[in-house]
Coordinates of C-alpha atoms in Angstrom, one line a residue:
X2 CA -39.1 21.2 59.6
X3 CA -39.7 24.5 57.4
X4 CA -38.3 27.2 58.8
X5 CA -35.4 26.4 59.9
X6 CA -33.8 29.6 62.5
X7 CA -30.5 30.2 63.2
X8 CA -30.4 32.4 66.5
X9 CA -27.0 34.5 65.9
X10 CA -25.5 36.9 69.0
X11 CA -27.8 39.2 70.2
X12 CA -25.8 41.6 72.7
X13 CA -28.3 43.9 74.5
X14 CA -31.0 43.0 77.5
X15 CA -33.8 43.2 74.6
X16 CA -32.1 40.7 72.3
X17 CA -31.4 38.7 75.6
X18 CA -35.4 38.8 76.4
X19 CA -35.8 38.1 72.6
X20 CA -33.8 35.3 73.2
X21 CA -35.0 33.7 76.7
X22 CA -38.9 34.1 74.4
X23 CA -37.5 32.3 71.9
X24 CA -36.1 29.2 73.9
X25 CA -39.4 28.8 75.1
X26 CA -40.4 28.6 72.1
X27 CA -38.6 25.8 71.1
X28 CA -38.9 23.9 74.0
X29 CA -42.9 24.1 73.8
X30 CA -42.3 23.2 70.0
X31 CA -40.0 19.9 70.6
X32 CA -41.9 18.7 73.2
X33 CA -44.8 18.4 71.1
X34 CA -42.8 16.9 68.6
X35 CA -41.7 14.0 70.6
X36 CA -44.9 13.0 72.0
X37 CA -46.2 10.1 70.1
X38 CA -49.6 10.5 68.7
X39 CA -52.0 9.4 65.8
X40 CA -52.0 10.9 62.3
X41 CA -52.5 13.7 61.8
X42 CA -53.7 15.6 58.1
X43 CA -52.5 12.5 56.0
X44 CA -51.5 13.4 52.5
X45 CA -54.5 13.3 49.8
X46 CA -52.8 10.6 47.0
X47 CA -52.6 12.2 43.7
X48 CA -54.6 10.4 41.1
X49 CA -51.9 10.5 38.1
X50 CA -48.3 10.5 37.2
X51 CA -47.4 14.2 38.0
X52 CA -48.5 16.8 40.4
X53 CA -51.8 18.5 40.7
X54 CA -52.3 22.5 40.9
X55 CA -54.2 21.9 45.2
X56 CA -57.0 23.2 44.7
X57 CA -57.7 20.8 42.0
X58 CA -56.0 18.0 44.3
X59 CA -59.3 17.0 46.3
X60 CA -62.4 17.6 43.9
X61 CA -63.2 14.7 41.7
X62 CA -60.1 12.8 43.5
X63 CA -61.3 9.0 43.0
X64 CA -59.3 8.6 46.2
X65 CA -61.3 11.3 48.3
X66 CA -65.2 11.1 49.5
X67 CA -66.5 14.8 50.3
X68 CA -68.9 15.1 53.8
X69 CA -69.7 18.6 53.1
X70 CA -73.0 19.5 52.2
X71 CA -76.4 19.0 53.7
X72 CA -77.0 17.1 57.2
X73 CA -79.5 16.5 59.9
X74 CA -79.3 18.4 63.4
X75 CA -80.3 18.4 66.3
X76 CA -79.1 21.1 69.0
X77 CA -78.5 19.6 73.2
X78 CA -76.9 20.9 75.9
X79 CA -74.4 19.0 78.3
X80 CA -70.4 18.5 78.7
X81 CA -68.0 16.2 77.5
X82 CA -67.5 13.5 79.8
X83 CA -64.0 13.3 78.4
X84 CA -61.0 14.0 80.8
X85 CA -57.5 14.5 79.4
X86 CA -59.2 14.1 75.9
X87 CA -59.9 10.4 76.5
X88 CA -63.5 9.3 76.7
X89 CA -64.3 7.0 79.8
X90 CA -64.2 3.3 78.5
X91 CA -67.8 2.6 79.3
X92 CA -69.4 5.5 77.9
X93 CA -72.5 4.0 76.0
X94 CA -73.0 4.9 72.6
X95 CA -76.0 6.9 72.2
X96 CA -78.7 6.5 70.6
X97 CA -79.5 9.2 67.9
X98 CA -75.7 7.3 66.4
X99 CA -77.8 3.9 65.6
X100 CA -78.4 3.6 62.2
X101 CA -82.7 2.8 62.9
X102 CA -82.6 5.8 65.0
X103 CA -85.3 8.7 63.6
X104 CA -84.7 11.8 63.4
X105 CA -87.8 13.2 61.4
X106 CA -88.1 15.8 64.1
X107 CA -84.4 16.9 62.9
X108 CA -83.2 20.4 60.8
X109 CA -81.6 20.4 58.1
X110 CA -77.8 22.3 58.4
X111 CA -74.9 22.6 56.2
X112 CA -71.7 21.4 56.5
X113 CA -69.5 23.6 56.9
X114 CA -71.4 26.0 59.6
X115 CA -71.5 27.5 62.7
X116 CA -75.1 26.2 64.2
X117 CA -75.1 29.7 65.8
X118 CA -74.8 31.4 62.2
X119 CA -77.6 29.2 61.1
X120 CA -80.0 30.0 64.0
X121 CA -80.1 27.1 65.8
X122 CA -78.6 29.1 69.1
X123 CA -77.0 32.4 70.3
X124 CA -73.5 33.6 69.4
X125 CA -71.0 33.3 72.7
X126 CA -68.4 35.6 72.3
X127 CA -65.0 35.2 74.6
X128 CA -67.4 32.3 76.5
X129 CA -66.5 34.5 79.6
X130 CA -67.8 34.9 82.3
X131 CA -70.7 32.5 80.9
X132 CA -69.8 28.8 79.3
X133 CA -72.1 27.3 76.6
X134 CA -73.3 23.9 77.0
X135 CA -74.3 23.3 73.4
X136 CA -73.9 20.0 71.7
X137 CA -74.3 19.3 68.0
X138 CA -75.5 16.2 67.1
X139 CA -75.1 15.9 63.3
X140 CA -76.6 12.5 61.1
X141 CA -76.2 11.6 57.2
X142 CA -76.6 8.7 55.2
X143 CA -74.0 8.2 52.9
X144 CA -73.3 5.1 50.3
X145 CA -69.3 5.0 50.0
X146 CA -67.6 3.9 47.2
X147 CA -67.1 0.7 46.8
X148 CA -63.3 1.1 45.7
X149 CA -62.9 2.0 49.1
X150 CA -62.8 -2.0 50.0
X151 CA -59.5 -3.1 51.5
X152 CA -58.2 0.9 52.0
X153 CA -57.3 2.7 54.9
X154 CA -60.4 5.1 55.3
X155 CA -59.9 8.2 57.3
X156 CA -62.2 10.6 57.7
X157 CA -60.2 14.1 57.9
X158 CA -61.6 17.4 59.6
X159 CA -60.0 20.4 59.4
X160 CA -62.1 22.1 62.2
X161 CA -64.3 21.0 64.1
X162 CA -65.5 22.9 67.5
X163 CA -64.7 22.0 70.4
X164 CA -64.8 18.2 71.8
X165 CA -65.3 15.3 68.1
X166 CA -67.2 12.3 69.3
X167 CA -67.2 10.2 65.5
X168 CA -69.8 7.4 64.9
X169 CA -70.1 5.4 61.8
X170 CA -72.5 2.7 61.9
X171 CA -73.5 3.1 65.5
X172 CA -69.5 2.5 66.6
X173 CA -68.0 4.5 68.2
X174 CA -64.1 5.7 66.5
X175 CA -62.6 8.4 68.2
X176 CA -62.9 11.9 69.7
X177 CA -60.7 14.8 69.1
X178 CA -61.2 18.0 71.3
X179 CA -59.7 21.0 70.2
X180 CA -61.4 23.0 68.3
X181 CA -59.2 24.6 65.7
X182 CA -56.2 21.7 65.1
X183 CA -57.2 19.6 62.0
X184 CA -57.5 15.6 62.8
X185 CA -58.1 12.4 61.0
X186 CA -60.3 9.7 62.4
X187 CA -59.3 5.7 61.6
X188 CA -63.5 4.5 60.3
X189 CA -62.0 1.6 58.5
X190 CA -63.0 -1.3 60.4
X191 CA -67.1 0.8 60.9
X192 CA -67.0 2.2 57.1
X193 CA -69.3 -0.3 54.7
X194 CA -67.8 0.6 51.5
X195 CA -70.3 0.4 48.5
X196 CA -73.5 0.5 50.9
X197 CA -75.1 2.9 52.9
X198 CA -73.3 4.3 56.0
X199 CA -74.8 6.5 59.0
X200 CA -72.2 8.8 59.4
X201 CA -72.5 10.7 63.1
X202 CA -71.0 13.3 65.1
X203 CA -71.7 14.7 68.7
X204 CA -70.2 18.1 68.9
X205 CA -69.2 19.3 72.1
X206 CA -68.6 23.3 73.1
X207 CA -68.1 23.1 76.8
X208 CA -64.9 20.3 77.0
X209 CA -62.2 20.1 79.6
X210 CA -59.8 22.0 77.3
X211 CA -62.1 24.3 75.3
X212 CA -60.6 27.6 78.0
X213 CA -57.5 27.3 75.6
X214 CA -60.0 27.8 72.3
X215 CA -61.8 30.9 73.9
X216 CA -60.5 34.5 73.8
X217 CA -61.1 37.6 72.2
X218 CA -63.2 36.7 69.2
X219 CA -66.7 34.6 69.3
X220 CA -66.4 30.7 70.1
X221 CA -68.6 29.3 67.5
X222 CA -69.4 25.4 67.9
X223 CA -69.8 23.0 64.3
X224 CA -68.5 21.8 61.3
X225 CA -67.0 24.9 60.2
X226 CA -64.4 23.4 58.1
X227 CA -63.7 21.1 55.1
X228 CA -64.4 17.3 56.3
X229 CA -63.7 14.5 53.7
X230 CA -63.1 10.7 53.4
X231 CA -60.3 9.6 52.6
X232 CA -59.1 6.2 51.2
X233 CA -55.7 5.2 51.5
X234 CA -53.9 1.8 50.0
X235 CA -53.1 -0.4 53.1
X236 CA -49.5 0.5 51.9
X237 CA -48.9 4.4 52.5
X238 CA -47.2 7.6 53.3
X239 CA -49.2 9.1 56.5
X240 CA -46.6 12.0 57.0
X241 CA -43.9 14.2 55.1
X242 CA -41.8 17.0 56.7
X243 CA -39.6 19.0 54.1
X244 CA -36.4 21.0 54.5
X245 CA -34.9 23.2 52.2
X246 CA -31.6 24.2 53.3
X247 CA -30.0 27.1 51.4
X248 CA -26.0 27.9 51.3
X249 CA -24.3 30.5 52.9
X250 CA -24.9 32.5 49.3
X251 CA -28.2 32.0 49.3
X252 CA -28.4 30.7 46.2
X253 CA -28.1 26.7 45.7
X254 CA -30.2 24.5 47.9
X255 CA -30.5 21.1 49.5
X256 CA -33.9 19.3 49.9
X257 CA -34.6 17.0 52.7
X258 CA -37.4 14.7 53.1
X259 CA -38.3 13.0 55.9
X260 CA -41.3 10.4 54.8
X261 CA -42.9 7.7 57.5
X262 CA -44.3 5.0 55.5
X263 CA -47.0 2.9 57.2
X264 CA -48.4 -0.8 56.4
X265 CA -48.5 -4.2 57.3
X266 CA -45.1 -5.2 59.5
X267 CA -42.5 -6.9 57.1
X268 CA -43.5 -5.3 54.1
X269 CA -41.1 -3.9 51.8
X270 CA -41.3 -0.6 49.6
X271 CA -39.5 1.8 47.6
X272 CA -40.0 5.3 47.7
X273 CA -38.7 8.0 45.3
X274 CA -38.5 11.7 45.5
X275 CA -38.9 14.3 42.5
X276 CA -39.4 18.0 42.3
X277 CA -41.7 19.4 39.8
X278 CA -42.1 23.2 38.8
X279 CA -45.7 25.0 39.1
X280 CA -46.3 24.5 35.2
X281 CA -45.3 20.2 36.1
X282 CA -41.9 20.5 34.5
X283 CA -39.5 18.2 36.2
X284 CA -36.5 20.0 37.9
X285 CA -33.5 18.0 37.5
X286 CA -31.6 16.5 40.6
X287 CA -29.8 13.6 41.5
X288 CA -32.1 10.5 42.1
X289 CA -33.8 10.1 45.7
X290 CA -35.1 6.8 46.3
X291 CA -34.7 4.4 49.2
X292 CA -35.5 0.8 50.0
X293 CA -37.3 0.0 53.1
X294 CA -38.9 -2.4 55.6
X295 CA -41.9 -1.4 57.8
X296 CA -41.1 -2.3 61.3
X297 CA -43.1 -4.1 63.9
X298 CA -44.8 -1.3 64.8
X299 CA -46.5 -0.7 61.4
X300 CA -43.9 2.2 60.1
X301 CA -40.9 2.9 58.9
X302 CA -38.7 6.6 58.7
X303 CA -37.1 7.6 55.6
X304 CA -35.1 10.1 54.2
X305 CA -34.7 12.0 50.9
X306 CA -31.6 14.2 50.1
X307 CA -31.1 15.9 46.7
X308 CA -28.9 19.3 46.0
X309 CA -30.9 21.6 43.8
X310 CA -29.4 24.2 41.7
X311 CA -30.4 27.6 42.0
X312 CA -34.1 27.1 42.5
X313 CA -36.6 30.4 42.6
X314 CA -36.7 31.1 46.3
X315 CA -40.1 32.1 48.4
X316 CA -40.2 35.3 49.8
X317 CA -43.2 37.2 50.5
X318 CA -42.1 39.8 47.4
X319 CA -41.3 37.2 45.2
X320 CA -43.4 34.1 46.4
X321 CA -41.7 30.9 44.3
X322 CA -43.8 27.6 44.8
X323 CA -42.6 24.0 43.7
X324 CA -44.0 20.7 44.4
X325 CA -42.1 18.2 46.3
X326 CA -43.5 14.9 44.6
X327 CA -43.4 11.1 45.9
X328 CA -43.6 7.8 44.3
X329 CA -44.3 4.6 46.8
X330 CA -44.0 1.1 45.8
X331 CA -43.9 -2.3 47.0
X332 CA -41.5 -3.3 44.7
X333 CA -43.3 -4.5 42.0
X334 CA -45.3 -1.4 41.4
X335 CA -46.4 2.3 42.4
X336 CA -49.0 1.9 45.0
X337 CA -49.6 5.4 45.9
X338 CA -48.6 9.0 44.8
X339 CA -48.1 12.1 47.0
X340 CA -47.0 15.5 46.9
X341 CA -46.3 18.7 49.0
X342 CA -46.0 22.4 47.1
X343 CA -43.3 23.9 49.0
X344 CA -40.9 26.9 48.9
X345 CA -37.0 27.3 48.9
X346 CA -36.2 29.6 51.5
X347 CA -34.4 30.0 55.0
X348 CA -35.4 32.4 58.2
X349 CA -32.9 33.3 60.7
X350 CA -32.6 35.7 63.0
X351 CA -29.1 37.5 62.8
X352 CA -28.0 40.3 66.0
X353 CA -31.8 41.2 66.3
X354 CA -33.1 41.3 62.8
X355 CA -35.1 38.8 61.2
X356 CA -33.9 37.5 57.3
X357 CA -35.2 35.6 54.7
X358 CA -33.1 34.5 52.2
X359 CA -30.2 37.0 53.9
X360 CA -32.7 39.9 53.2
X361 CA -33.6 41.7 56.6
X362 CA -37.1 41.9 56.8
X363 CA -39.8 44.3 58.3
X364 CA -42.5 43.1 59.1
X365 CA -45.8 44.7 57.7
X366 CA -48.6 42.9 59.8
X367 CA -52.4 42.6 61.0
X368 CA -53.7 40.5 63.9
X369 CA -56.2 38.0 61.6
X370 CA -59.4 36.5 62.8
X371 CA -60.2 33.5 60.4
X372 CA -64.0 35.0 60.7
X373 CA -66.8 36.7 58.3
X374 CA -70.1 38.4 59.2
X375 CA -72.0 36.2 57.5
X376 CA -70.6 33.0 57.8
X377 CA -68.8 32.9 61.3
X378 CA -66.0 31.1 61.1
X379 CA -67.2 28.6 57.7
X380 CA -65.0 31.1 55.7
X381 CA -64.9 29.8 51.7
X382 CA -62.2 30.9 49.1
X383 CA -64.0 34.1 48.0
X384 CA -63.9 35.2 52.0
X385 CA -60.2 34.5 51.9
X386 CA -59.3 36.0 48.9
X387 CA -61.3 39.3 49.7
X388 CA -59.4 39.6 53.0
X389 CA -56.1 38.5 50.5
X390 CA -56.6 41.7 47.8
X391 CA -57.6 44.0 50.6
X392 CA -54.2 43.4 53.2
X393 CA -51.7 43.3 49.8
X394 CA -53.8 46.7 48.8
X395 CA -53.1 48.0 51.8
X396 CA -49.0 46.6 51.6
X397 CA -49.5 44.2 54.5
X398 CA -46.5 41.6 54.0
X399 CA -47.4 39.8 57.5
X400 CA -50.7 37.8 59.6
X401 CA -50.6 37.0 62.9
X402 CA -53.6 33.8 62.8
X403 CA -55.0 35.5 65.9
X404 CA -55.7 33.7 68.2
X405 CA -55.4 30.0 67.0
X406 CA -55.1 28.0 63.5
X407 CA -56.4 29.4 60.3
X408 CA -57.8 27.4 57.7
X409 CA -55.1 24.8 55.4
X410 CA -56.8 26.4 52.5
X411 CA -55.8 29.9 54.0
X412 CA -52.8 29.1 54.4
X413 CA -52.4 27.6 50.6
X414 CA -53.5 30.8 49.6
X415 CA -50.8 32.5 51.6
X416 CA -47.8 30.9 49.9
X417 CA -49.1 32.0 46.9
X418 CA -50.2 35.4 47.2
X419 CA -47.0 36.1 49.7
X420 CA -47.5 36.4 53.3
X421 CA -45.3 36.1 56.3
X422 CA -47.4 33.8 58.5
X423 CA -46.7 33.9 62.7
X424 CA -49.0 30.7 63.2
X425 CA -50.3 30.5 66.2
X426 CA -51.0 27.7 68.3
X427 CA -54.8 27.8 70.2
X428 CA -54.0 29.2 73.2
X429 CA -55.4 32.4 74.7
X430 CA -55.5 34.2 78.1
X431 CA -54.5 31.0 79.9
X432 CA -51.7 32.3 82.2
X433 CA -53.2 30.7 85.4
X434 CA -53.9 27.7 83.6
X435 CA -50.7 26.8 82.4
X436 CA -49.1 26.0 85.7
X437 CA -51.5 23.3 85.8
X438 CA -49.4 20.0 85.1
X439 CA -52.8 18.4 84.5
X440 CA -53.4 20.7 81.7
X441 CA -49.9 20.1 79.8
X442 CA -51.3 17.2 77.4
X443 CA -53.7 20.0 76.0
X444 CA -51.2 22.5 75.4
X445 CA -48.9 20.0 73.7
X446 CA -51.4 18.4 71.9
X447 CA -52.5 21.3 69.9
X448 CA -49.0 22.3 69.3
X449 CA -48.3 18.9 67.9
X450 CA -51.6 19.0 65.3
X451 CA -50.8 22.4 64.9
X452 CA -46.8 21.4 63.2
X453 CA -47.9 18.6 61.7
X454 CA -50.6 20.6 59.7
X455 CA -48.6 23.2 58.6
X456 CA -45.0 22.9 59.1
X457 CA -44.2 22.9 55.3
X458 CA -45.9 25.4 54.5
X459 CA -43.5 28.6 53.0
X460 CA -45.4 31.4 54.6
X461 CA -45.2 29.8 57.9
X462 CA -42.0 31.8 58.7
X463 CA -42.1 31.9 63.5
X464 CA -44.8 29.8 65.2
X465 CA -46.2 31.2 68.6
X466 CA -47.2 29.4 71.6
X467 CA -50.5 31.1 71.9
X468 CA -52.0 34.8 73.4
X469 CA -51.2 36.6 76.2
X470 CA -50.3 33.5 78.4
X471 CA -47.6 34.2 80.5
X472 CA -44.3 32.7 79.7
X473 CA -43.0 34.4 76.9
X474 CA -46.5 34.0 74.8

């Protein structure tokens, strides 16, 4: 997992404090690790033979269906039955889900939005000492591609506040709750591809975890982020976590994959590893492919190892990007495509002093709310990149994503522009709360969405357990 931290001696009580924080740290981290859990933010397949500049990746992707745009709304009030973030088994499906159900007496509302932003109630800010008890219930008709047939469909949020109740075709295929972690839902066996689908969501604010997604900044239910189909061979990568070690010069580098394959038990695949530059020229390195079996479970684990000679490392000052690029077949031919832009760098922390790239490093920073006037928090690349020119004008190097996860695209932006990034996991003036055992699966399971998200990103350099919680946060 990028970064990887060495913790060096550290020989005064401060460095000793530093260093108690930053066990805790780790702990919190590998737990969440080693809970087993659903996908989460599968890669998008690349449509060619080479890699694709990202924010080109997704628009006009034959292999992605976008839900943005215009929907029907209506606006209730209630809580999520949900306890531990698991509906109870005989919870009905309701009604405004049904495919015949009207909803002539609807709004329109775009997707992405805040419903507060677009009128439809008032703004909560901190939601203390008063909860809202706002529900979204969202509609649209869409008619799916027919290549869609015989894929694994997901549909992919990357926010959606607080508690995801997902209906296609009046059944019922998951809930998420979490407000600000990024989630794909399984609609494969609901989805109809080729014909018309009721897509439907019931949007909860008030959930049994949403205390870790208040704090300091207004709690804004919907939509807010991107949301897209996405259709996946029955054959595929569903997860890839990159390492790029550097030697003690600082100067050549290994790169590690580690790629779960997932499919039908017994099938064999080959997958094969290249690194491209920005401009799609291919770095040369020694051959990384490896032959494998899924297992009974539906998966399999493999891994990649190449040495790279003296790649263009990452640093905020001198941010180089590359793209880490995968080739999956079932040994007759390429069934799927993906890629990861990553950067060559290492963190550690040596007698007190953070490096990068054995550089000591001082932090420039600002606390960041993911969060516009205008739009809430439905930020869109112009919002990003003005809030990008005016911290480098300003010589910011560092952004705290106060108090919970920012955007992927925001992130995207920040390897390339050159940003230090202290991701933060949702979490925010919880310290009673998190002596609660009951309360650990939240905790961990936003940590866990949170890594899987963004953990190879180059500009994600510490992660942090949340605000102000007690316990070294």
């Amino acid at each position: 997992m990028n970064p990887s931290i060495e913790r060096k001696s550290m020989p005064n009580s401060h460095c000793e404090n530093a260093q108690t924080i930053c066990r805790r740290l780790l702990i919190f981290l590998i737990l969440a690790l080693s809970i087993p859990a659903p996908v989460f933010a599968a890669p998008v397949p690349v449509p060619g033979n080479a890699p694709v500049a990202v924010d080109r990746l997704r628009p006009g992707n034959p292999a992605i269906f976008p839900m943005t745009g215009t929907w029907r709304f209506k606006l209730d009030h209630g809580t999520s039955p949900a306890v531990e973030g698991k509906l109870p088994a005989d919870l009905a499906v309701p009604d405004f889900a049904m495919p015949e159900a009207a909803d002539a007496d609807w709004k329109n509302i775009l997707v992405p939005a805040n419903w507060e932003i677009e009128g439809f109630s008032t703004l909560t800010y901190q939601e203390r000492p008063v909860t809202s008890h706002d529900i979204g219930l969202y509609r649209r008709l869409v008619t799916v591609p027919a290549s869609f047939a015989g894929k694994t469909v997901l549909w992919h949020f990357d926010g959606a506040y607080d508690g995801a109740e997902i209906f296609v075709n009046g059944q019922r295929c998951g809930y998420h709750e979490s407000g600000f972690t990024a989630f794909d839902i399984d609609v494969t066996k609901a989805l109809k591809p080729g014909q018309p689908n009721l897509m439907a969501v019931r949007l909860y604010k008030d959930t049994s975890s949403a205390s870790l997604d208040h704090g300091d900044f207004w709690c804004l239910g919907g939509i807010y982020r991107e949301n897209y189909l996405v259709a996946l061979p029955p054959l595929h990568v569903d997860d890839v976590t990159v390492v790029t070690d550097l030697d003690a010069k600082y100067k050549n580098a290994t790169l590690k994959s580690t790629v779960r394959v997932t499919g039908p038990a017994g099938a064999h695949f080959v997958l094969t590893g290249e690194l491209f530059t920005l401009d799609g020229a291919k770095v040369a390195t020694p051959a990384m492919s490896q032959a494998g079996e899924i297992s009974a479970d539906g998966s399999a684990t493999v891994n990649l190892t190449a040495p790279v000679t003296a790649p263009r490392l990452w640093s905020a000052e001198k941010p180089g990007l590359y793209y880490a690029f995968y080739r999956l077949s079932d040994g007759k031919q390429t069934v799927e495509r993906v890629q990861d832009r990553i950067g060559f760098r290492k963190v550690e922390l040596k007698d007190g002093v953070v490096q990068v790239n054995g550089v000591p490093v001082k932090f420039a920073g600002v606390c960041r709310h993911d969060e516009f006037l205008t739009v809430g928090h439905a930020l869109d690349e112009e919002c990003w990149k003005t809030d990008i020119t005016l911290l480098k004008d300003a010589n910011v190097n560092a952004i705290r994503t106060a108090h919970y996860n920012h955007a992927a695209r925001f992130l995207e932006l920040c390897d390339e522009a050159g940003f230090y990034v202290l991701d933060e996991v949702p979490s925010c003036w919880v310290a009673n709360e998190i002596r609660d055992a009951s309360r650990t699966w939240a905790y961990i399971f936003r940590a866990k969405e949170s890594v899987a998200r963004d953990k190879n990103r180059a500009c994600v350099v510490i992660w942090s357990c949340g605000n102000e919680s007690s316990y070294g946060t």
